[in-house]
XYZ file of C-alpha atoms in Angstrom:
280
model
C 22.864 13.555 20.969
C 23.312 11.909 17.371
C 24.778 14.052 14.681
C 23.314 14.243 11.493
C 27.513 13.609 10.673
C 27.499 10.274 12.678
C 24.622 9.172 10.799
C 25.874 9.595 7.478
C 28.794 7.304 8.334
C 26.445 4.741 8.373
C 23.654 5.651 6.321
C 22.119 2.073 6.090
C 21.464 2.034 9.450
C 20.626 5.557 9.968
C 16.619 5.676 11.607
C 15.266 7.410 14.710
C 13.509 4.064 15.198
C 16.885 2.008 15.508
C 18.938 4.317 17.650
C 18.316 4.339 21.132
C 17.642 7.790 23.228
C 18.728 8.156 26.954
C 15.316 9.757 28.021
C 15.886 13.484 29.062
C 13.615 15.140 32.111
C 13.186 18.526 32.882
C 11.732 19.549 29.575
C 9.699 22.671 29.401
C 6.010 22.199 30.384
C 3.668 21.570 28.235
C 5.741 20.335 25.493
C 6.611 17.111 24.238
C 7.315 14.538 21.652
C 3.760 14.309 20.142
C 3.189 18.299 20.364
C 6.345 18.821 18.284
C 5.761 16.431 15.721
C 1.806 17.595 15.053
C 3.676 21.179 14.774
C 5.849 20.103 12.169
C 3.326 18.655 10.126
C 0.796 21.381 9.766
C 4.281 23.510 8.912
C 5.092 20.955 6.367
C 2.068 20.737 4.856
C 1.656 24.609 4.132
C 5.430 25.275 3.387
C 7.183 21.581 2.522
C 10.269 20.362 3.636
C 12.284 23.417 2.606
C 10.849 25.624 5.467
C 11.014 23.356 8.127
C 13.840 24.380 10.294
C 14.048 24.325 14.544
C 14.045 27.651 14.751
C 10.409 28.138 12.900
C 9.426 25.276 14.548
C 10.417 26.532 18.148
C 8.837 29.954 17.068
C 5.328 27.981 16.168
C 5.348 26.253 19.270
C 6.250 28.954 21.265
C 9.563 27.941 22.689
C 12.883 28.187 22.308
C 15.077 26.000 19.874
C 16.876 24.447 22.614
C 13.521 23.333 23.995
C 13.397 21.036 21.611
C 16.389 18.822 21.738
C 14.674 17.714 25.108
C 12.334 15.588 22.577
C 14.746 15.090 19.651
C 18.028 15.046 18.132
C 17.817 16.749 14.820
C 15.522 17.871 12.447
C 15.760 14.298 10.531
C 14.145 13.321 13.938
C 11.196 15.178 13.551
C 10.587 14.217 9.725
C 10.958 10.629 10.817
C 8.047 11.181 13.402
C 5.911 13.028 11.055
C 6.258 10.417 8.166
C 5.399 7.545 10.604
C 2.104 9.916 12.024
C 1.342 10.011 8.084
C 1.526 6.026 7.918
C -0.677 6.099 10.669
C -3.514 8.029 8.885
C -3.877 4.843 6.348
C -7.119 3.318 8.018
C -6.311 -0.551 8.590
C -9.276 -1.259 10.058
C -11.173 -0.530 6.839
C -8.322 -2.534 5.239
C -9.584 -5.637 6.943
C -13.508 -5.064 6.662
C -12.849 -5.193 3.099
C -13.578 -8.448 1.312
C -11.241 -10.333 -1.055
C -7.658 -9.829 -1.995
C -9.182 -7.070 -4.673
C -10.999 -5.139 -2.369
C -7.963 -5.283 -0.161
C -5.774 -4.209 -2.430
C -8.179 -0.673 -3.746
C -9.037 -0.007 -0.059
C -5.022 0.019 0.923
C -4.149 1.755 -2.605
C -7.489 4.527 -2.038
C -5.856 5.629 1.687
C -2.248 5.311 0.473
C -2.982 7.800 -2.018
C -4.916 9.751 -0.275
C -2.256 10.286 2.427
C -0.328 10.968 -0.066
C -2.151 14.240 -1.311
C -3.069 15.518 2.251
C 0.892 15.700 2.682
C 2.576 16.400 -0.417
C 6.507 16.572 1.828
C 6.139 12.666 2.168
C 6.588 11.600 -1.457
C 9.976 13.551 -1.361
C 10.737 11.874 2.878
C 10.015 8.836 2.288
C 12.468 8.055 -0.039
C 15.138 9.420 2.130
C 14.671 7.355 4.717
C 14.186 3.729 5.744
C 10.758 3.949 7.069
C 10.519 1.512 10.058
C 8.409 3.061 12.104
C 5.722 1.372 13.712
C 2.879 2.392 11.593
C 4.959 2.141 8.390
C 5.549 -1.585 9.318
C 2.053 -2.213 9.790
C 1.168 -0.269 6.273
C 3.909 -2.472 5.173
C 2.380 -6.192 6.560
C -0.939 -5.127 5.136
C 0.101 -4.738 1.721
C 2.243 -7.614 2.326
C -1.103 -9.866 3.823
C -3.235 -8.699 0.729
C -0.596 -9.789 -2.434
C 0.156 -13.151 -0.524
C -3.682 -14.747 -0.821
C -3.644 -13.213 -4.293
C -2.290 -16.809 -5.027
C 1.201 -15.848 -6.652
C 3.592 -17.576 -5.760
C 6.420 -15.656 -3.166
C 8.872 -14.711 -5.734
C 6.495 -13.129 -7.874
C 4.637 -11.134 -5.006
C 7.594 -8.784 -4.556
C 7.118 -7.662 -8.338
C 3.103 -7.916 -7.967
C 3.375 -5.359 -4.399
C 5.789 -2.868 -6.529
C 3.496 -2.617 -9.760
C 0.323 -1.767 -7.744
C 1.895 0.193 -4.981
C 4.635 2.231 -7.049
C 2.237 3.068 -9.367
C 0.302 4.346 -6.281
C 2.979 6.151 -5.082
C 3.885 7.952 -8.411
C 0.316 8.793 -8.623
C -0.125 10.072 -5.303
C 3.116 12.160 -5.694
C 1.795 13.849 -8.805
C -1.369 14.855 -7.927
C -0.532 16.161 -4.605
C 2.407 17.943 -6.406
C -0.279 19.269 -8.999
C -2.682 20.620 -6.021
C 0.432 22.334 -4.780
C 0.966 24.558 -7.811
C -2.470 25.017 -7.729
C -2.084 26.487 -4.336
C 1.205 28.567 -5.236
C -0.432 29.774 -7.843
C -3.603 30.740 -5.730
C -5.732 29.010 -8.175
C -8.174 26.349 -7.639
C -7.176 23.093 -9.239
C -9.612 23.310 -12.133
C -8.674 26.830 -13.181
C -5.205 25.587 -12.461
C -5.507 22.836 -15.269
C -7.452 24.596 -17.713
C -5.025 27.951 -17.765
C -2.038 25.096 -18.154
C -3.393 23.729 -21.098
C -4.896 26.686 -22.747
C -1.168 27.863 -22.498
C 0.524 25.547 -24.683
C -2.749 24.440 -26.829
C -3.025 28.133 -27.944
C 0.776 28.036 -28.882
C 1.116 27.999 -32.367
C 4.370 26.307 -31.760
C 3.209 22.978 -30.474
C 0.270 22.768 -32.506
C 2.036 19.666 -34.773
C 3.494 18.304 -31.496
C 0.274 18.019 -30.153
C -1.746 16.842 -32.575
C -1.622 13.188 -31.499
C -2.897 13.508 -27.986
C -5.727 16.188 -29.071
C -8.065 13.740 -28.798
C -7.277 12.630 -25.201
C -7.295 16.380 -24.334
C -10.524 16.934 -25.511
C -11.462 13.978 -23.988
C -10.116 15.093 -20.843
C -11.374 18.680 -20.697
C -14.909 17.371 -21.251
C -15.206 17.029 -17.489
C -16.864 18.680 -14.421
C -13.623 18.569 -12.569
C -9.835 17.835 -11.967
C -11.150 15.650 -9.040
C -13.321 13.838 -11.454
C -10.628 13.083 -13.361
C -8.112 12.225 -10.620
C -10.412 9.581 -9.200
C -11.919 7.978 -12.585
C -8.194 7.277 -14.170
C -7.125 6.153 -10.718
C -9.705 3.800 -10.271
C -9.708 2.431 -13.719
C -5.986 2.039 -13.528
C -6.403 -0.031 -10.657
C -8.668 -2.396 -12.084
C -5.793 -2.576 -14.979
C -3.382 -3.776 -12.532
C -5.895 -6.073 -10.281
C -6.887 -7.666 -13.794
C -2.892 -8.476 -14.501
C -2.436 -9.735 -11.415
C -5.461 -11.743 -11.445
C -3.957 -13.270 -15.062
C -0.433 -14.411 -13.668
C -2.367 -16.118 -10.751
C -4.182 -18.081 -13.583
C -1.385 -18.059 -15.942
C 0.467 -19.906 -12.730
C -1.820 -22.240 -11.887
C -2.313 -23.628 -15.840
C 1.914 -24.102 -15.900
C 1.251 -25.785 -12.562
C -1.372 -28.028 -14.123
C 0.639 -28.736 -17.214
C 3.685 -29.353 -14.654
C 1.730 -32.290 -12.997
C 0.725 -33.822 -16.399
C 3.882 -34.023 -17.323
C 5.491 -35.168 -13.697
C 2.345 -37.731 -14.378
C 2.971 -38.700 -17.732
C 6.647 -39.220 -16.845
C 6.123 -41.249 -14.128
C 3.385 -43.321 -15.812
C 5.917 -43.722 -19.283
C 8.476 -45.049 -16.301
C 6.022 -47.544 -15.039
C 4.995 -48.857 -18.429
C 8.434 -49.113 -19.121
C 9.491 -51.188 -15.979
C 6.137 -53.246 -16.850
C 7.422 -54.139 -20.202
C 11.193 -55.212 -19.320
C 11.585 -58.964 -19.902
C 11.862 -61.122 -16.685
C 15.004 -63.576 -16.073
């Protein structure tokens, strides 16, 4: 059995997915790996990571907690599974029915975030862990597959993968953090956003503070819908970030131009020169 001690001696190679697990029989029936792990999602997703513990766990599945270290090791186990099932929702398929690089790119960044909101525990997971599970890697060599034909060259696709796909991930993690207040609070999302805003707008306080983004919350509160506005500012910061990538591709190709006029002027100065030396 690994120890969540043993792993913290070594923390950069601490994964589920690089250890290796002397299989275990004699399990109780009817329970296994995948049961355990679809458990502990529908538990995160209504309570978060907080609440997840073997002991609820056992209790949801109807076992004891022993039961369960037939299947895994420790609870970091389990979380491991669950973010990998999560990866697994992104739909690569539709990934490579898309088009260009651009459609690509908005299909991978759409199902990101929406996996993203459906589980609100994996913003906080996944960046406490190294995420090599199988359908991680393959989210991983998608996003990878669309920013190389972009046409940027490899040292600049690192940067070009972080802007669109950290800015993904921030987004993702606030909105599904938003719909969980919502939730808490037993409000919808709409009634949610307008109660927030009516709550510091009607503060006398903050009226001078927030005089320079009144117009934006008009703006804003003009609309059907906090989904409305979810999916319109997503969508148009997308195109933001598609458009800057699609100007550094150009950008790199016109210094690669002007590189081979001047390689070419230099070589044809050279020849003019070796044309004009006298002859002995």
């Amino acid at each position: 059995m690994v120890k969540a001690a043993d792993r913290a001696k070594n923390p950069a190679r601490s994964s589920v997915w690089l250890e290796t697990r002397t299989p275990r029989g004699g399990g109780p029936a009817g329970l296994d790996r995948d049961r355990i792990v679809a458990a502990a999602m529908r538990m995160l997703d209504e309570e978060g990571l907080a609440k997840l513990s073997m002991r609820k766990l056992a209790t949801e599945l109807g076992v004891t907690a022993m039961s369960l270290y037939w299947y895994v090791d420790t609870k970091d186990d389990i979380i491991e599974f669950a973010i990998d099932r999560a990866y697994g929702e992104v739909d690569l398929p539709a990934v490579e029915a898309a088009g260009d690089w651009r459609d690509m790119i908005r299909v991978l960044a759409l199902e990101y975030r929406r996996m993203l909101v459906r589980h609100p525990w994996m913003s906080p997971s996944a960046g406490q862990y190294l995420n090599v599970g199988p359908h991680a890697i393959a989210v991983g060599a998608k996003i990878q597959e669309a920013v190389r034909v972009t046409g940027l060259p490899i040292h600049h696709q690192p940067g070009a993968t972080s802007a669109v796909f950290q800015f993904v991930y921030g987004y993702g993690t606030i909105e599904s953090q938003f719909g969980r207040r919502a939730a808490e609070a037993g409000m919808s999302q709409d009634d949610f956003y307008v109660e927030s805003i009516r709550a510091f707008r009607d503060d006398p306080g903050m009226a001078e503070a927030l005089e320079p983004v009144a117009e934006i919350l008009d703006e804003r509160a003009s609309h059907g819908s906090v989904t409305e506005i979810w999916d319109r500012d997503f969508a148009y910061a997308l195109d933001v970030l598609i458009a800057g990538i699609e100007a550094m591709v150009a950008r790199e190709d016109q210094n690669r131009e002007a590189q081979n006029r001047e390689d070419q002027n230099r070589k044809d100065q050279n020849r003019e020169a070796r044309d004009t030396e006298p002859r002995t």
